[in-house]
Short mmCIF file of C-alpha atoms in Angstrom, two decimals:
data_model
loop_
_atom_site.label_atom_id
_atom_site.label_comp_id
_atom_site.label_asym_id
_atom_site.label_seq_id
_atom_site.Cartn_x
_atom_site.Cartn_y
_atom_site.Cartn_z
CA MET A 1 84.11 -43.81 -186.63
CA ALA A 2 84.17 -44.45 -183.27
CA LYS A 3 85.72 -41.44 -181.22
CA LEU A 4 89.19 -42.36 -179.38
CA PRO A 5 89.58 -42.01 -175.68
CA THR A 6 90.97 -39.25 -174.22
CA SER A 7 94.22 -39.62 -173.30
CA THR A 8 96.82 -37.92 -170.58
CA SER A 9 100.00 -39.35 -172.31
CA PRO A 10 100.87 -40.15 -175.90
CA TYR A 11 102.30 -43.85 -173.91
CA ASP A 12 98.58 -44.31 -173.37
CA ARG A 13 98.06 -44.93 -177.31
CA LEU A 14 100.60 -47.22 -177.76
CA PRO A 15 99.15 -50.27 -179.17
CA VAL A 16 102.02 -52.52 -176.73
CA LYS A 17 102.46 -51.40 -173.34
CA TYR A 18 105.25 -52.68 -171.17
CA PRO A 19 105.21 -51.37 -167.43
CA PRO A 20 106.89 -48.93 -165.60
CA LEU A 21 109.99 -50.15 -163.34
CA THR A 22 108.78 -50.55 -159.69
CA PRO A 23 109.74 -48.25 -157.06
CA HIS A 24 112.25 -50.49 -156.07
CA ASP A 25 113.37 -51.53 -159.37
CA LEU A 26 114.12 -47.81 -160.02
CA ASP A 27 116.07 -47.09 -157.34
CA THR A 28 117.90 -50.26 -158.07
CA PHE A 29 118.40 -49.25 -161.39
CA LEU A 30 119.59 -45.47 -160.79
CA LYS A 31 122.38 -47.19 -158.17
CA GLU A 32 123.99 -48.79 -161.28
CA ARG A 33 126.75 -47.04 -163.18
CA PHE A 34 125.32 -45.98 -166.76
CA VAL A 35 125.72 -42.48 -168.35
CA ALA A 36 123.04 -40.30 -168.10
CA GLN A 37 121.99 -37.55 -170.60
CA LEU A 38 121.93 -33.80 -168.83
CA ALA A 39 119.72 -31.68 -171.04
CA THR A 40 119.28 -28.03 -170.55
CA VAL A 41 118.13 -25.36 -172.60
CA SER A 42 120.19 -22.65 -173.34
CA LYS A 43 119.38 -18.93 -173.47
CA ASP A 44 118.30 -18.72 -177.38
CA GLY A 45 116.28 -21.76 -176.60
CA SER A 46 118.03 -24.74 -178.14
CA PRO A 47 118.60 -27.49 -176.22
CA HIS A 48 122.12 -28.82 -175.05
CA VAL A 49 122.93 -32.34 -174.18
CA LYS A 50 125.60 -33.64 -171.74
CA PRO A 51 126.63 -37.13 -170.93
CA ILE A 52 127.18 -37.53 -167.51
CA TRP A 53 128.11 -39.98 -164.74
CA PHE A 54 125.34 -39.46 -161.85
CA ASN A 55 124.31 -40.37 -158.27
CA TRP A 56 120.93 -41.25 -157.15
CA ASP A 57 120.18 -40.24 -153.12
CA GLY A 58 116.53 -41.73 -153.04
CA GLU A 59 115.15 -38.20 -153.71
CA LYS A 60 117.63 -36.53 -156.48
CA VAL A 61 119.67 -37.32 -159.30
CA TRP A 62 123.41 -35.49 -158.34
CA MET A 63 125.40 -34.80 -161.11
CA ILE A 64 128.85 -32.61 -161.18
CA THR A 65 130.42 -30.11 -163.74
CA TRP A 66 132.75 -27.43 -163.74
CA LEU A 67 132.11 -24.40 -161.62
CA GLU A 68 131.75 -22.10 -165.38
CA CYS A 69 130.02 -24.17 -167.99
CA LYS A 70 127.70 -24.38 -170.37
CA THR A 71 125.17 -26.44 -168.40
CA VAL A 72 125.97 -24.53 -165.61
CA SER A 73 124.78 -21.01 -167.12
CA ASN A 74 121.98 -22.60 -168.64
CA ILE A 75 120.81 -23.72 -165.51
CA GLN A 76 121.24 -20.43 -163.98
CA HIS A 77 119.24 -18.85 -166.87
CA ASN A 78 116.37 -21.92 -166.75
CA ASN A 79 116.42 -24.39 -164.03
CA ARG A 80 114.10 -27.13 -165.89
CA VAL A 81 116.09 -30.22 -167.19
CA ALA A 82 115.31 -33.53 -167.89
CA VAL A 83 117.87 -36.46 -167.14
CA SER A 84 117.68 -39.62 -169.40
CA VAL A 85 119.07 -42.88 -168.51
CA ASP A 86 119.13 -46.04 -169.90
CA SER A 87 120.52 -49.64 -170.03
CA SER A 88 122.06 -49.52 -173.78
CA ARG A 89 125.39 -50.50 -173.90
CA ALA A 90 128.08 -49.67 -176.99
CA PRO A 91 128.32 -51.15 -179.11
CA VAL A 92 123.93 -51.52 -179.24
CA THR A 93 123.46 -55.10 -179.62
CA SER A 94 119.73 -54.79 -178.56
CA PHE A 95 116.87 -52.34 -177.41
CA PRO A 96 117.92 -50.97 -174.06
CA ASP A 97 115.94 -53.14 -171.58
CA MET A 98 115.07 -50.68 -168.89
CA GLY A 99 115.47 -46.99 -168.82
CA CYS A 100 113.70 -43.75 -167.23
CA LEU A 101 113.42 -40.34 -168.44
CA ILE A 102 113.44 -37.97 -165.09
CA HIS A 103 112.05 -34.15 -165.58
CA GLY A 104 113.04 -31.55 -162.52
CA GLU A 105 114.53 -28.62 -161.29
CA ALA A 106 117.80 -28.33 -161.10
CA GLU A 107 119.68 -26.50 -157.96
CA LEU A 108 123.51 -25.75 -158.11
CA VAL A 109 125.43 -26.02 -155.55
CA PRO A 110 129.16 -24.92 -155.55
CA GLU A 111 131.58 -27.33 -154.00
CA ILE A 112 134.65 -25.20 -153.21
CA LYS A 113 137.68 -27.44 -152.11
CA ASN A 114 141.52 -28.01 -152.73
CA LYS A 115 141.48 -31.46 -151.53
CA VAL A 116 139.67 -34.62 -152.24
CA ASP A 117 136.64 -34.79 -149.76
CA PRO A 118 134.80 -37.91 -149.65
CA ARG A 119 131.34 -35.80 -148.26
CA SER A 120 131.29 -34.36 -151.93
CA TRP A 121 129.37 -35.06 -154.76
CA HIS A 122 132.17 -35.19 -156.88
CA PHE A 123 133.82 -37.72 -154.77
CA LYS A 124 130.74 -39.76 -154.38
CA ILE A 125 130.13 -39.63 -158.11
CA PHE A 126 133.55 -40.88 -159.09
CA ALA A 127 133.33 -43.05 -156.39
CA LYS A 128 130.41 -45.05 -157.62
CA TYR A 129 132.03 -45.06 -160.96
CA LEU A 130 136.07 -45.65 -160.21
CA GLY A 131 135.81 -47.51 -156.61
CA GLU A 132 136.93 -45.29 -153.28
CA GLU A 133 140.00 -46.60 -153.29
CA ASN A 134 140.98 -45.05 -157.07
CA CYS A 135 139.38 -41.55 -155.85
CA TYR A 136 142.96 -41.32 -153.43
CA LYS A 137 145.05 -42.06 -156.71
CA PRO A 138 146.62 -39.39 -159.31
CA PRO A 139 144.84 -38.51 -161.70
CA GLN A 140 141.57 -38.54 -159.87
CA SER A 141 142.69 -37.16 -156.86
CA ILE A 142 144.02 -34.19 -158.85
CA HIS A 143 140.45 -34.08 -160.11
CA LEU A 144 138.59 -34.28 -156.86
CA ALA A 145 140.42 -31.77 -155.01
CA ASN A 146 139.37 -29.23 -157.91
CA PRO A 147 136.23 -27.01 -156.94
CA ASN A 148 133.47 -27.88 -159.09
CA MET A 149 129.38 -27.52 -159.47
CA ALA A 150 127.25 -30.06 -158.25
CA ILE A 151 123.99 -30.23 -159.75
CA GLY A 152 121.01 -31.55 -157.94
CA VAL A 153 117.78 -32.29 -159.91
CA LYS A 154 114.99 -33.07 -157.62
CA PRO A 155 112.38 -35.17 -159.97
CA THR A 156 108.77 -33.49 -160.72
CA LYS A 157 107.87 -36.77 -162.91
CA ILE A 158 109.72 -39.95 -163.77
CA LEU A 159 108.80 -41.89 -166.84
CA SER A 160 110.40 -45.40 -166.84
CA TRP A 161 110.42 -49.00 -168.85
CA ASP A 162 110.93 -52.10 -168.29
CA TYR A 163 111.43 -54.25 -171.15
CA THR A 164 112.10 -57.51 -169.03
CA THR A 165 108.36 -58.26 -168.39
CA ALA A 166 105.64 -58.96 -170.49
CA PRO A 167 103.87 -56.10 -172.73
CA LYS A 168 100.21 -55.35 -171.30
#
């Protein structure tokens, strides 16, 4: 029996390989309005996954949440996280064409405010999904005036796929 070559990734052993997104395509993809899945680890070691809106600034994935929530306490305990983003839509009619899995370390940045602040990540993320003009109208303006926690994830590793191209 022939010895299989060693591999750095289980992906390398798959019979069909699709190419990853190019850096330009990944940047373009992450600017779309997909819902991400943020995975953190609880103190007891159990996983915690949260659907969440995000903003990609070219270096970090930024998300927002409440100042005190399970996601924040998990990151305070262990800042290693994963963020999954793909092009699937509900109801699912096919396999997601594109996507990525980002591994990284999260930083927590409190955004303490009592009015709508267009410089905050809270505002930037809501503006991406709802449009800037809607951020100044209730109920969004009420929500955006509240304090929140920004979560910035600097990628240490990004795995991506593009099923719109021919397999290798």
